[in-house]
Coordinates of C-alpha atoms in Angstrom, one line a residue:
M1 CA 8.0 -28.8 -25.0
P2 CA 5.3 -31.3 -24.1
I3 CA 5.6 -32.9 -20.7
D4 CA 6.4 -36.6 -20.9
P5 CA 5.4 -38.2 -17.5
A6 CA 7.9 -40.5 -15.8
R7 CA 7.3 -44.2 -16.1
L8 CA 6.8 -46.2 -13.0
A9 CA 9.8 -48.6 -12.8
F10 CA 11.8 -50.4 -10.1
T11 CA 15.2 -52.0 -9.7
D12 CA 15.4 -55.7 -8.6
D13 CA 15.4 -54.6 -5.0
G14 CA 12.3 -52.5 -5.4
T15 CA 13.9 -49.0 -5.5
P16 CA 12.1 -46.6 -7.9
C17 CA 14.2 -45.8 -10.9
S18 CA 14.1 -43.8 -14.1
T19 CA 14.1 -45.5 -17.4
A20 CA 15.0 -42.2 -19.1
F21 CA 18.1 -41.6 -17.1
G22 CA 19.1 -45.1 -15.9
D23 CA 19.4 -44.1 -12.2
V24 CA 17.5 -44.5 -9.0
Y25 CA 15.3 -41.8 -7.4
H26 CA 16.7 -42.2 -3.9
A27 CA 19.1 -44.3 -1.8
R28 CA 18.2 -47.9 -1.9
G29 CA 15.7 -48.9 0.8
S30 CA 15.9 -45.6 2.7
G31 CA 14.7 -42.7 0.7
L32 CA 12.8 -41.0 3.5
E33 CA 15.9 -41.2 5.8
Q34 CA 18.1 -39.9 3.0
A35 CA 15.8 -36.8 2.6
R36 CA 15.9 -36.1 6.3
F37 CA 19.7 -36.6 6.7
V38 CA 21.1 -35.1 3.5
F39 CA 18.6 -32.3 2.6
I40 CA 16.8 -31.3 5.8
A41 CA 19.6 -31.6 8.4
G42 CA 22.2 -30.7 5.7
N43 CA 20.6 -27.3 5.4
G44 CA 20.3 -26.8 9.2
L45 CA 16.6 -27.3 9.3
P46 CA 14.3 -26.9 11.1
E47 CA 16.3 -24.4 13.1
R48 CA 16.9 -22.0 10.2
W49 CA 13.3 -21.4 9.4
Q50 CA 12.3 -20.8 13.0
G51 CA 11.0 -17.3 13.8
R52 CA 10.6 -16.4 10.1
E53 CA 7.5 -15.1 8.5
H54 CA 8.2 -17.2 5.4
F55 CA 11.1 -19.4 4.3
T56 CA 11.9 -20.6 0.8
I57 CA 13.5 -23.9 -0.4
L58 CA 14.5 -24.5 -4.0
E59 CA 14.9 -28.1 -5.2
T60 CA 16.4 -29.2 -8.5
G61 CA 14.5 -32.4 -9.0
F62 CA 11.0 -33.2 -7.5
G63 CA 11.3 -36.9 -8.4
V64 CA 9.0 -39.0 -6.3
G65 CA 8.4 -36.0 -3.9
L66 CA 10.0 -37.6 -0.8
N67 CA 12.1 -34.5 0.0
F68 CA 9.0 -32.4 -0.2
L69 CA 6.9 -34.6 2.0
A70 CA 9.7 -35.1 4.5
T71 CA 10.2 -31.3 4.7
W72 CA 6.4 -30.7 5.1
G73 CA 6.4 -33.3 7.9
A74 CA 9.3 -31.7 9.7
W75 CA 7.7 -28.3 9.4
R76 CA 4.4 -29.6 10.9
A77 CA 6.3 -31.2 13.8
D78 CA 8.1 -28.0 14.6
P79 CA 6.3 -25.8 17.1
K80 CA 8.6 -22.9 16.2
R81 CA 8.1 -23.2 12.5
C82 CA 7.8 -20.3 10.1
E83 CA 4.4 -19.0 9.2
R84 CA 4.6 -20.0 5.5
L85 CA 7.0 -22.4 3.9
H86 CA 7.6 -22.1 0.1
F87 CA 8.9 -25.2 -1.6
V88 CA 9.9 -24.6 -5.2
S89 CA 10.9 -27.6 -7.3
V90 CA 11.6 -28.3 -11.0
E91 CA 10.8 -31.6 -12.8
R92 CA 11.2 -32.5 -16.4
H93 CA 9.4 -35.9 -16.1
P94 CA 6.8 -35.7 -13.3
F95 CA 4.8 -38.7 -12.3
T96 CA 1.1 -38.9 -12.8
R97 CA -1.2 -38.6 -9.8
E98 CA -1.9 -42.3 -9.8
D99 CA 1.8 -43.4 -10.0
L100 CA 2.7 -40.9 -7.3
A101 CA 0.1 -42.3 -5.0
T102 CA 1.5 -45.8 -5.7
L103 CA 5.0 -44.7 -4.8
H104 CA 3.9 -42.9 -1.6
A105 CA 2.0 -45.9 -0.3
R106 CA 5.4 -47.3 0.7
W107 CA 5.6 -44.7 3.5
P108 CA 2.3 -45.0 5.5
E109 CA 3.6 -42.4 8.0
L110 CA 3.3 -39.8 5.2
A111 CA -0.2 -40.9 4.2
P112 CA -2.2 -37.7 5.3
L113 CA 0.3 -35.4 3.5
A114 CA 0.6 -37.7 0.5
A115 CA -3.2 -37.8 0.2
E116 CA -3.5 -34.0 0.2
L117 CA -0.7 -33.7 -2.3
A118 CA -2.4 -36.2 -4.6
D119 CA -5.7 -34.3 -4.3
H120 CA -4.1 -31.1 -5.5
W121 CA -1.6 -32.6 -8.0
P122 CA -1.7 -30.5 -11.1
T123 CA -2.5 -31.2 -14.7
L124 CA 0.9 -32.1 -16.3
T125 CA 1.3 -29.1 -18.6
P126 CA 4.5 -27.1 -19.1
G127 CA 5.3 -24.1 -16.9
V128 CA 4.7 -23.0 -13.3
H129 CA 2.1 -24.6 -11.2
R130 CA 1.3 -23.2 -7.7
L131 CA -0.4 -25.4 -5.1
H132 CA -1.6 -24.1 -1.7
L133 CA -1.5 -26.9 0.9
D134 CA -2.1 -27.2 4.7
A135 CA -4.6 -24.4 4.8
G136 CA -2.3 -22.3 2.6
R137 CA 0.7 -22.4 4.9
I138 CA 2.6 -24.8 2.6
V139 CA 3.1 -23.4 -0.9
L140 CA 4.4 -25.8 -3.5
T141 CA 5.5 -24.2 -6.7
L142 CA 6.2 -26.8 -9.4
L143 CA 8.2 -25.9 -12.5
L144 CA 7.4 -28.6 -15.1
G145 CA 9.9 -28.7 -17.9
D146 CA 13.6 -28.5 -18.5
A147 CA 15.5 -26.9 -15.6
R148 CA 17.9 -25.3 -18.0
E149 CA 15.0 -23.3 -19.5
L150 CA 12.9 -22.8 -16.3
L151 CA 15.5 -21.8 -13.6
P152 CA 16.7 -18.8 -15.6
R153 CA 13.1 -17.6 -15.8
L154 CA 12.4 -18.1 -12.0
E155 CA 11.9 -15.1 -9.7
C156 CA 12.8 -16.3 -6.3
R157 CA 15.1 -15.8 -3.3
A158 CA 15.9 -19.2 -1.9
D159 CA 17.0 -19.6 1.7
A160 CA 18.0 -23.3 1.2
F161 CA 18.7 -25.5 -1.8
F162 CA 18.1 -29.2 -2.2
L163 CA 20.4 -30.2 -5.1
D164 CA 18.9 -33.5 -6.0
G165 CA 19.0 -34.6 -9.6
F166 CA 20.1 -37.9 -11.0
S167 CA 23.8 -38.4 -10.8
P168 CA 26.1 -36.1 -12.9
A169 CA 27.1 -39.1 -15.0
C170 CA 23.5 -39.8 -15.9
N171 CA 22.1 -36.3 -16.1
P172 CA 25.0 -33.9 -16.6
E173 CA 22.8 -31.0 -17.8
L174 CA 21.3 -30.6 -14.3
W175 CA 24.8 -30.1 -12.7
S176 CA 26.2 -27.9 -15.4
P177 CA 28.1 -24.7 -14.5
A178 CA 25.4 -22.6 -16.2
L179 CA 22.7 -24.1 -14.1
L180 CA 24.7 -23.9 -10.9
A181 CA 25.3 -20.3 -11.7
E182 CA 21.5 -19.8 -11.6
L183 CA 21.4 -21.1 -8.1
G184 CA 23.8 -18.3 -7.1
R185 CA 21.5 -15.7 -8.7
L186 CA 18.5 -17.1 -6.9
A187 CA 20.2 -17.3 -3.5
A188 CA 19.0 -15.2 -0.6
P189 CA 21.6 -13.8 1.8
D190 CA 23.3 -16.5 3.8
A191 CA 21.5 -19.3 1.8
T192 CA 22.6 -22.9 2.4
L193 CA 22.8 -25.8 0.1
A194 CA 23.0 -29.6 0.5
T195 CA 23.5 -32.4 -1.9
W196 CA 24.7 -36.1 -1.8
S197 CA 27.2 -35.4 -4.6
V198 CA 30.8 -34.5 -3.9
C199 CA 31.8 -34.6 -7.6
G200 CA 34.7 -32.2 -8.1
D201 CA 33.0 -30.5 -11.1
V202 CA 29.9 -29.9 -9.0
R203 CA 31.9 -28.3 -6.1
R204 CA 33.9 -26.1 -8.5
G205 CA 30.6 -25.0 -10.2
L206 CA 29.1 -24.1 -6.9
A207 CA 32.2 -22.2 -5.9
A208 CA 32.0 -20.2 -9.1
A209 CA 28.4 -19.5 -8.3
G210 CA 29.3 -18.0 -4.9
F211 CA 29.0 -21.0 -2.6
D212 CA 31.6 -22.1 0.0
C213 CA 31.5 -25.9 0.0
E214 CA 32.6 -28.4 2.5
K215 CA 32.5 -32.2 2.6
A216 CA 30.5 -33.8 5.4
P217 CA 29.8 -37.4 6.4
G218 CA 27.4 -39.0 3.9
F219 CA 24.3 -41.1 4.1
G220 CA 24.1 -44.9 3.5
D221 CA 26.6 -46.2 1.0
K222 CA 27.7 -42.6 0.3
R223 CA 30.8 -41.9 2.4
Q224 CA 30.5 -38.1 1.9
M225 CA 28.0 -35.4 1.0
C226 CA 28.4 -31.7 0.2
R227 CA 27.1 -28.8 2.3
A228 CA 27.5 -25.2 1.2
R229 CA 26.7 -21.6 2.2
H230 CA 26.4 -18.7 -0.1
R231 CA 29.1 -16.1 0.4
D232 CA 26.5 -13.2 0.3
V233 CA 26.0 -13.2 4.1
G234 CA 25.2 -9.5 4.6
A235 CA 22.2 -7.2 4.4
R236 CA 19.5 -9.7 5.0
P237 CA 16.2 -7.7 4.8
P238 CA 14.2 -7.5 8.0
P239 CA 11.6 -10.3 8.3
A240 CA 8.5 -9.6 6.3
S241 CA 5.4 -9.2 8.3
A242 CA 1.7 -9.0 7.5
G243 CA 0.7 -5.5 6.4
H244 CA -2.2 -3.3 5.7
A245 CA -3.6 -2.4 2.2
L246 CA -6.3 -0.5 0.5
V247 CA -8.0 -2.3 -2.4
I248 CA -10.1 -0.1 -4.6
G249 CA -12.8 -2.2 -6.3
A250 CA -14.7 -5.3 -5.2
G251 CA -15.1 -7.0 -8.5
L252 CA -13.0 -10.0 -9.7
A253 CA -9.7 -8.1 -9.6
G254 CA -10.3 -6.4 -6.2
S255 CA -11.9 -9.3 -4.4
S256 CA -9.2 -11.7 -5.6
T257 CA -6.5 -9.4 -4.5
A258 CA -8.0 -8.9 -1.1
E259 CA -8.4 -12.6 -0.6
R260 CA -4.7 -13.3 -1.6
L261 CA -3.4 -10.6 0.7
A262 CA -5.6 -11.7 3.6
A263 CA -4.3 -15.3 3.1
R264 CA -0.9 -13.9 4.0
G265 CA -2.3 -12.3 7.2
W266 CA -2.8 -8.8 5.8
H267 CA -5.5 -6.4 6.9
V268 CA -7.3 -5.2 3.8
E269 CA -9.8 -2.3 3.3
V270 CA -11.9 -2.9 0.2
I271 CA -13.6 0.2 -1.2
D272 CA -16.4 0.1 -3.8
A273 CA -19.1 2.6 -4.8
A274 CA -21.6 -0.3 -5.3
D275 CA -23.7 -1.8 -2.5
G276 CA -22.0 -5.2 -2.7
P277 CA -19.3 -7.1 -4.5
G278 CA -19.3 -7.9 -8.2
E279 CA -21.8 -5.3 -9.3
G280 CA -19.8 -3.7 -12.1
A281 CA -18.1 -5.5 -15.0
S282 CA -17.9 -8.6 -12.8
G283 CA -21.7 -8.7 -12.4
N284 CA -22.6 -11.1 -15.3
L285 CA -24.8 -14.1 -14.5
T286 CA -22.2 -16.6 -15.8
G287 CA -18.8 -16.4 -17.4
V288 CA -16.3 -18.9 -18.9
L289 CA -13.1 -20.2 -17.5
R290 CA -10.8 -21.8 -20.1
P291 CA -7.4 -21.2 -21.7
L292 CA -6.6 -20.1 -25.3
P293 CA -4.0 -22.4 -26.9
S294 CA -1.8 -21.4 -29.8
L295 CA 0.4 -23.3 -32.2
D296 CA 3.5 -21.3 -31.1
D297 CA 2.5 -21.4 -27.4
N298 CA 2.7 -17.6 -27.2
R299 CA 2.5 -15.4 -24.2
L300 CA -1.3 -15.2 -24.3
A301 CA -1.5 -19.0 -24.5
R302 CA 0.9 -19.6 -21.7
I303 CA -0.7 -17.0 -19.3
T304 CA -4.3 -18.2 -20.0
R305 CA -3.2 -21.8 -19.4
A306 CA -1.6 -20.8 -16.1
G307 CA -4.5 -18.6 -15.2
A308 CA -7.2 -21.2 -16.0
L309 CA -5.5 -23.9 -14.0
Y310 CA -4.7 -21.7 -11.0
G311 CA -8.3 -20.4 -11.2
L312 CA -9.7 -23.9 -11.0
H313 CA -7.4 -24.7 -8.1
H314 CA -8.7 -21.6 -6.3
L315 CA -12.4 -22.4 -7.0
R316 CA -11.9 -25.9 -5.6
Q317 CA -10.4 -24.6 -2.4
L318 CA -13.2 -22.1 -1.9
T319 CA -15.7 -25.0 -2.4
E320 CA -13.8 -27.2 0.1
A321 CA -13.9 -24.4 2.6
G322 CA -17.7 -24.4 2.3
L323 CA -18.0 -20.9 0.7
P324 CA -21.0 -20.3 -1.6
V325 CA -19.3 -19.8 -4.9
R326 CA -21.4 -21.0 -7.8
W327 CA -19.6 -22.8 -10.6
S328 CA -19.3 -26.1 -12.4
A329 CA -16.4 -27.8 -14.2
C330 CA -18.9 -28.9 -16.8
G331 CA -16.3 -28.7 -19.6
V332 CA -15.9 -26.1 -22.4
L333 CA -16.3 -27.0 -26.1
H334 CA -14.4 -24.4 -28.3
L335 CA -15.7 -25.1 -31.8
A336 CA -13.7 -24.3 -35.0
R337 CA -14.8 -21.4 -37.0
D338 CA -14.5 -23.3 -40.3
P339 CA -12.6 -26.3 -41.8
V340 CA -9.3 -24.3 -42.0
H341 CA -9.5 -23.3 -38.3
E342 CA -10.5 -26.9 -37.5
D343 CA -7.3 -28.2 -39.1
K344 CA -5.3 -25.6 -37.1
Q345 CA -6.9 -26.8 -33.9
R346 CA -5.9 -30.4 -34.7
R347 CA -2.3 -29.3 -35.4
V348 CA -2.1 -27.5 -32.0
V349 CA -3.1 -30.7 -30.2
E350 CA -0.8 -32.8 -32.2
A351 CA 2.1 -30.5 -31.6
H352 CA 1.7 -30.0 -27.9
R353 CA 0.4 -33.4 -26.9
P354 CA -1.5 -32.0 -23.9
P355 CA -2.9 -34.4 -21.2
S356 CA -6.3 -35.6 -22.3
D357 CA -7.8 -34.2 -19.0
Y358 CA -6.7 -30.7 -20.1
L359 CA -7.3 -30.6 -23.8
R360 CA -8.1 -32.8 -26.8
F361 CA -9.5 -32.4 -30.2
V362 CA -13.0 -33.9 -30.8
E363 CA -14.4 -34.5 -34.2
R364 CA -17.9 -33.3 -35.3
D365 CA -19.8 -36.3 -34.1
E366 CA -18.3 -36.3 -30.6
A367 CA -18.6 -32.5 -30.4
S368 CA -22.3 -32.9 -31.2
M369 CA -22.7 -35.5 -28.5
L370 CA -21.0 -33.2 -25.9
A371 CA -23.1 -30.2 -26.9
G372 CA -26.3 -32.2 -27.2
W373 CA -26.9 -30.5 -30.5
P374 CA -26.0 -31.4 -34.1
L375 CA -22.9 -29.4 -35.1
P376 CA -21.1 -28.8 -38.5
V377 CA -17.5 -28.9 -37.1
G378 CA -15.4 -30.3 -34.3
G379 CA -13.1 -28.4 -32.0
W380 CA -11.2 -28.2 -28.8
W381 CA -12.6 -29.9 -25.7
F382 CA -11.4 -28.7 -22.3
P383 CA -12.8 -31.3 -19.8
Q384 CA -12.0 -29.1 -16.8
G385 CA -13.3 -25.9 -18.4
A386 CA -16.0 -24.3 -16.3
W387 CA -18.8 -21.8 -16.1
V388 CA -18.6 -19.5 -13.0
S389 CA -21.0 -17.0 -11.5
P390 CA -18.6 -14.0 -11.1
P391 CA -20.6 -12.2 -8.4
S392 CA -20.6 -15.3 -6.2
L393 CA -16.9 -15.7 -6.7
C394 CA -16.3 -12.0 -5.6
A395 CA -18.5 -12.6 -2.5
A396 CA -16.8 -15.8 -1.6
N397 CA -13.3 -14.2 -1.9
L398 CA -14.3 -11.5 0.5
M399 CA -15.8 -14.0 3.0
T400 CA -12.6 -16.1 3.4
R401 CA -11.2 -13.9 6.2
P402 CA -13.8 -11.7 7.7
D403 CA -11.4 -10.9 10.5
L404 CA -9.0 -9.3 8.1
I405 CA -11.1 -8.0 5.2
R406 CA -13.2 -4.9 5.9
C407 CA -15.5 -3.7 3.1
H408 CA -16.5 -0.1 2.6
F409 CA -19.5 -0.5 0.2
G410 CA -21.5 2.4 -1.1
R411 CA -18.5 4.7 -0.9
A412 CA -17.0 6.0 -4.2
M413 CA -13.4 7.0 -4.1
Q414 CA -13.1 10.5 -5.4
R415 CA -9.3 10.9 -5.0
L416 CA -6.3 9.1 -3.7
E417 CA -3.5 10.9 -1.9
A418 CA 0.0 9.9 -1.0
S419 CA 1.7 10.8 2.3
V420 CA 4.7 9.7 4.2
D421 CA 2.5 6.9 5.8
G422 CA 1.2 5.6 2.5
W423 CA -2.1 6.2 0.7
T424 CA -5.5 7.6 1.7
A425 CA -8.8 7.3 -0.2
F426 CA -11.2 10.2 0.0
D427 CA -14.9 10.3 -1.0
A428 CA -16.7 13.2 -2.8
D429 CA -17.2 15.0 0.5
G430 CA -13.5 15.1 1.2
E431 CA -13.9 12.5 4.0
A432 CA -11.2 9.9 4.4
I433 CA -12.5 6.4 3.7
A434 CA -9.4 4.5 4.8
S435 CA -5.6 4.7 4.8
A436 CA -2.8 2.1 4.4
P437 CA 0.8 1.9 3.4
V438 CA -0.2 0.0 0.2
A439 CA -2.9 0.7 -2.2
V440 CA -4.2 -1.5 -5.1
L441 CA -6.2 0.0 -8.0
A442 CA -8.6 -2.8 -9.0
N443 CA -11.5 -0.5 -9.9
G444 CA -12.0 -1.5 -13.6
V445 CA -12.5 1.4 -16.0
G446 CA -12.6 3.7 -12.9
I447 CA -8.8 3.5 -12.9
R448 CA -8.9 6.1 -15.8
A449 CA -10.1 8.7 -13.3
V450 CA -7.1 8.2 -11.0
P451 CA -4.4 10.8 -11.9
Q452 CA -1.6 8.6 -10.6
A453 CA -2.5 5.9 -13.1
A454 CA -2.4 8.2 -16.1
A455 CA 0.3 6.1 -17.8
L456 CA -1.9 3.1 -18.1
P457 CA -3.8 2.8 -21.5
V458 CA -6.9 1.3 -20.1
R459 CA -9.9 1.5 -22.4
S460 CA -13.6 0.9 -21.7
A461 CA -15.1 -2.0 -23.7
R462 CA -18.9 -2.2 -23.5
G463 CA -20.2 -5.8 -23.4
Q464 CA -23.8 -6.8 -23.7
V465 CA -24.9 -10.4 -22.7
T466 CA -28.2 -11.8 -23.8
H467 CA -30.4 -13.8 -21.3
F468 CA -33.3 -16.0 -22.2
P469 CA -35.4 -18.7 -20.4
A470 CA -34.1 -22.3 -20.6
A471 CA -36.2 -25.4 -20.0
A472 CA -34.9 -27.8 -17.4
G473 CA -32.5 -30.3 -18.9
S474 CA -32.3 -28.5 -22.2
P475 CA -29.0 -28.5 -24.1
P476 CA -26.3 -27.5 -23.9
N477 CA -25.1 -28.6 -20.5
V478 CA -21.5 -27.6 -21.3
V479 CA -20.2 -24.2 -22.4
V480 CA -19.9 -24.0 -26.1
C481 CA -17.8 -21.3 -27.8
R482 CA -17.5 -20.2 -31.4
L483 CA -16.9 -16.4 -31.9
G484 CA -19.1 -16.1 -28.9
Y485 CA -20.4 -18.4 -26.2
V486 CA -23.5 -20.0 -24.7
A487 CA -23.5 -21.3 -21.2
P488 CA -25.5 -23.9 -19.3
A489 CA -28.6 -22.5 -17.6
L490 CA -28.3 -21.0 -14.1
D491 CA -31.6 -20.6 -12.2
G492 CA -33.5 -21.2 -15.4
V493 CA -31.7 -18.5 -17.4
R494 CA -29.2 -19.1 -20.1
S495 CA -26.5 -16.6 -21.1
A496 CA -25.2 -16.0 -24.6
G497 CA -23.0 -13.4 -26.1
A498 CA -21.2 -11.2 -25.9
T499 CA -20.6 -8.0 -27.7
F500 CA -17.3 -6.1 -27.4
S501 CA -17.5 -2.4 -28.3
V502 CA -14.6 -0.1 -27.3
D503 CA -15.3 3.5 -26.1
D504 CA -19.1 2.9 -26.2
D505 CA -20.7 4.3 -23.1
E506 CA -24.4 3.4 -23.7
P507 CA -25.6 1.7 -20.5
A508 CA -29.0 0.5 -21.7
L509 CA -29.7 -2.8 -23.5
R510 CA -29.7 -2.4 -27.3
D511 CA -31.9 -4.4 -29.7
A512 CA -29.1 -4.4 -32.2
D513 CA -26.8 -6.1 -29.7
Q514 CA -29.4 -8.6 -28.8
R515 CA -29.7 -9.5 -32.5
E516 CA -25.9 -9.8 -32.8
N517 CA -25.8 -12.2 -29.8
L518 CA -28.6 -14.3 -31.3
A519 CA -26.7 -14.4 -34.6
K520 CA -23.6 -15.7 -32.6
L521 CA -25.8 -18.3 -30.9
E522 CA -27.0 -19.4 -34.3
F523 CA -23.4 -19.7 -35.5
I524 CA -22.5 -21.7 -32.4
L525 CA -25.5 -24.1 -32.5
P526 CA -27.2 -24.0 -36.0
G527 CA -30.9 -23.9 -35.7
Y528 CA -30.9 -23.2 -32.0
A529 CA -31.8 -19.5 -32.1
A530 CA -35.0 -20.1 -34.0
A531 CA -36.6 -21.6 -30.9
V532 CA -35.7 -18.7 -28.7
D533 CA -38.6 -16.5 -27.7
T534 CA -37.4 -13.0 -28.6
A535 CA -40.1 -11.4 -26.6
A536 CA -38.6 -13.0 -23.5
L537 CA -35.1 -11.7 -24.1
A538 CA -33.3 -9.9 -21.3
G539 CA -29.6 -9.2 -20.7
R540 CA -27.0 -7.1 -19.0
V541 CA -24.5 -4.4 -20.0
G542 CA -21.1 -4.1 -18.4
F543 CA -18.0 -2.0 -19.1
R544 CA -14.8 -4.0 -19.0
P545 CA -11.3 -2.5 -18.6
A546 CA -9.3 -3.6 -21.7
S547 CA -5.7 -3.3 -22.6
P548 CA -4.2 -2.8 -26.1
D549 CA -2.3 -6.1 -26.1
R550 CA -5.2 -8.2 -24.5
L551 CA -3.0 -8.9 -21.4
P552 CA -3.8 -7.6 -18.0
M553 CA -1.7 -5.1 -16.1
V554 CA -0.4 -6.4 -12.8
G555 CA 2.3 -4.6 -10.7
E556 CA 3.5 -1.3 -9.4
V557 CA 2.1 1.8 -11.1
P558 CA 4.6 3.8 -13.2
A559 CA 5.2 7.4 -12.0
V560 CA 6.1 8.8 -15.4
L561 CA 4.3 9.0 -18.7
R562 CA 7.2 8.1 -21.0
A563 CA 10.5 6.1 -20.8
D564 CA 13.3 5.4 -23.2
R565 CA 12.7 2.1 -24.9
A566 CA 16.1 0.9 -23.8
T567 CA 15.2 1.4 -20.1
P568 CA 14.9 -1.8 -18.2
L569 CA 11.4 -2.3 -16.6
A570 CA 13.0 -2.4 -13.2
Q571 CA 14.4 1.1 -13.6
I572 CA 11.2 2.9 -14.5
P573 CA 10.2 5.2 -11.6
R574 CA 7.1 3.9 -9.8
H575 CA 4.6 5.3 -7.2
P576 CA 5.9 3.7 -4.1
G577 CA 3.3 1.3 -2.7
L578 CA 0.7 1.9 -5.4
Y579 CA -0.2 -1.1 -7.5
A580 CA -2.7 -1.9 -10.3
V581 CA -4.6 -5.0 -11.2
A582 CA -6.3 -3.9 -14.4
G583 CA -7.0 -4.5 -18.1
F584 CA -8.8 -7.9 -17.8
G585 CA -11.0 -7.3 -20.8
A586 CA -13.4 -10.2 -21.4
R587 CA -11.2 -12.7 -19.5
G588 CA -11.6 -11.6 -15.9
L589 CA -12.3 -15.2 -14.7
V590 CA -9.1 -16.4 -16.4
W591 CA -6.9 -13.7 -15.1
A592 CA -8.2 -12.7 -11.6
S593 CA -7.0 -15.4 -9.3
L594 CA -3.5 -15.8 -10.8
A595 CA -3.0 -12.0 -11.1
A596 CA -3.9 -11.6 -7.5
E597 CA -1.5 -14.3 -6.4
L598 CA 1.2 -12.7 -8.5
L599 CA 0.7 -9.3 -7.0
A600 CA 0.5 -10.6 -3.4
S601 CA 3.6 -12.6 -4.0
R602 CA 5.4 -9.6 -5.3
I603 CA 4.3 -7.3 -2.4
A604 CA 5.2 -10.0 0.2
G605 CA 8.6 -10.7 -1.4
E606 CA 7.8 -14.4 -2.1
P607 CA 8.6 -16.6 -5.1
L608 CA 6.5 -15.5 -8.1
P609 CA 4.0 -17.9 -9.7
L610 CA 4.9 -17.1 -13.3
E611 CA 8.1 -17.2 -15.4
R612 CA 10.0 -13.9 -15.4
E613 CA 9.3 -13.0 -19.0
L614 CA 5.5 -13.5 -18.4
V615 CA 5.7 -11.3 -15.3
D616 CA 7.4 -8.6 -17.4
A617 CA 4.6 -9.1 -20.1
L618 CA 2.1 -8.1 -17.4
D619 CA 4.0 -5.2 -15.9
P620 CA 1.9 -2.0 -16.1
A621 CA 5.0 -0.1 -17.2
R622 CA 5.5 -2.1 -20.4
Y623 CA 3.5 0.4 -22.4
L624 CA 6.1 3.1 -21.7
L625 CA 8.6 1.1 -23.7
R626 CA 6.7 0.6 -26.9
P627 CA 3.9 2.4 -28.8
A628 CA 0.4 1.4 -27.8
R629 CA -1.3 -0.8 -30.4
G630 CA -4.9 -0.3 -31.5
M631 CA -7.5 -2.1 -29.4
T632 CA -8.4 -5.5 -30.7
R633 CA -11.7 -7.3 -30.4
E634 CA -11.7 -10.0 -27.7
G635 CA -12.0 -13.5 -29.1

């Protein structure tokens, strides 16, 4: 369902209200005090998060964001605060960045936090959005859409609940027994809950979900409020602590994984046979970062949307940290193949009504203007789409925490052995390179030589990119795609391509592939290839790890080669502590950052940044439950 932003409206006394639900967003005249009294104090905070590695709060209505900002402020003011605070919130009608800033201006004491939130406020598209704030110590996970659909898809163990929707009379769906039951499923041992509502149906629904409720003095004109504690009070797992991991591979998959683990305080040993990061499949001069929409918003469309948006968030944070990643959100123009495809692209935009800063359809004349070249068709325009230099991203990832990330370059892992203490990587001479309790296989097509990963159907896909000189200021200055791509020039060199040939191990440049790439360039920009000096052509060959279903493999590695199709994924035997981040194909830039965040969240026991069915769609063990399909050409 498209996201319809909330409309900025106020009651006669100036209280923000919803025109869709006919209710106010917070207590009249005292929203910040209500947040502190009902939700923060009502959940026994800040005391309950003290001494914890991480603490998770789940809220059932982000609204104007006051509960979040008040909680963030309380966390910052607490010298005994937890190391990382996760705040997960669902919202069907989020405010735009501009309207949110207007609302937050009423509370000047929150100005620094509100400004940072506004700077990172996501594009309003459906699904899960993860924002890293306060140097990564505050993690805001926004679920944009209907709570009845999204909460059952959430993977999270919440220590505290802020039950804060519009009143049950105005928005009964958010207080239904089915939704309250989901809170019981999501509750961590000894979880607490607070809400301003003491409605009998709500208390009965919470009781059925495993919460013991009690009435307490209310706030403002509310005589009473409700506090609750989940009855599962036993077997709290020991506090998670920063660990130690091996990451095999220093390309996009490996460097991103190392960065996300180090962001959680982990010590990471990165092992790669090359002399530096991003020298294998991630070594292309430039690559493209953009999603791939579909009319039915299928899994590929949803995951590429989430990956592209999270990847952009990550690139901005690296740039803000002063790290030398080379990229530009110049925009990506995805042209239609023909008039039939052009009509389909129009229908996708009409059906999904995406924000114009995310995607819109442009007719031929506007497309020609954007490309700086006369075009025969229109297509999709992604204003935030980007080109990225993958080697620079790999290097920047590994530079984020030099105190925690140790690189072993020029050392090829010959074998990986398990022991009671974890995993040890050995080189060809039998010398141990490094050991750790956790190991992550992110070594591209090299994963096929690791016996423990034999169940993963990773294929090698040869890709050849063509390089040619580009005059300063020559078009296009945006990325243009049409069964291939051409990127803006970097250091006077423009990239175009690319080929995709499965199980083809030729490392040298091939003239036939150069001609194929020039034909693609001519299809993208008619008449353009005629001016290219074929004598000056250069290029690069890389071997990309591809999967049969075009989705990456992210998760714990299965320890068996077959499983009954009726077996739940969670019951498939795994190699303890051995994980894979593989199968990126031609979309490494789209997958890498989000896949790494997903894996690190899974390892650390934190809320996951994707819906449950999408997490399952990326599980490396999925192939054990269905026959592998033939490899498809990447589009």
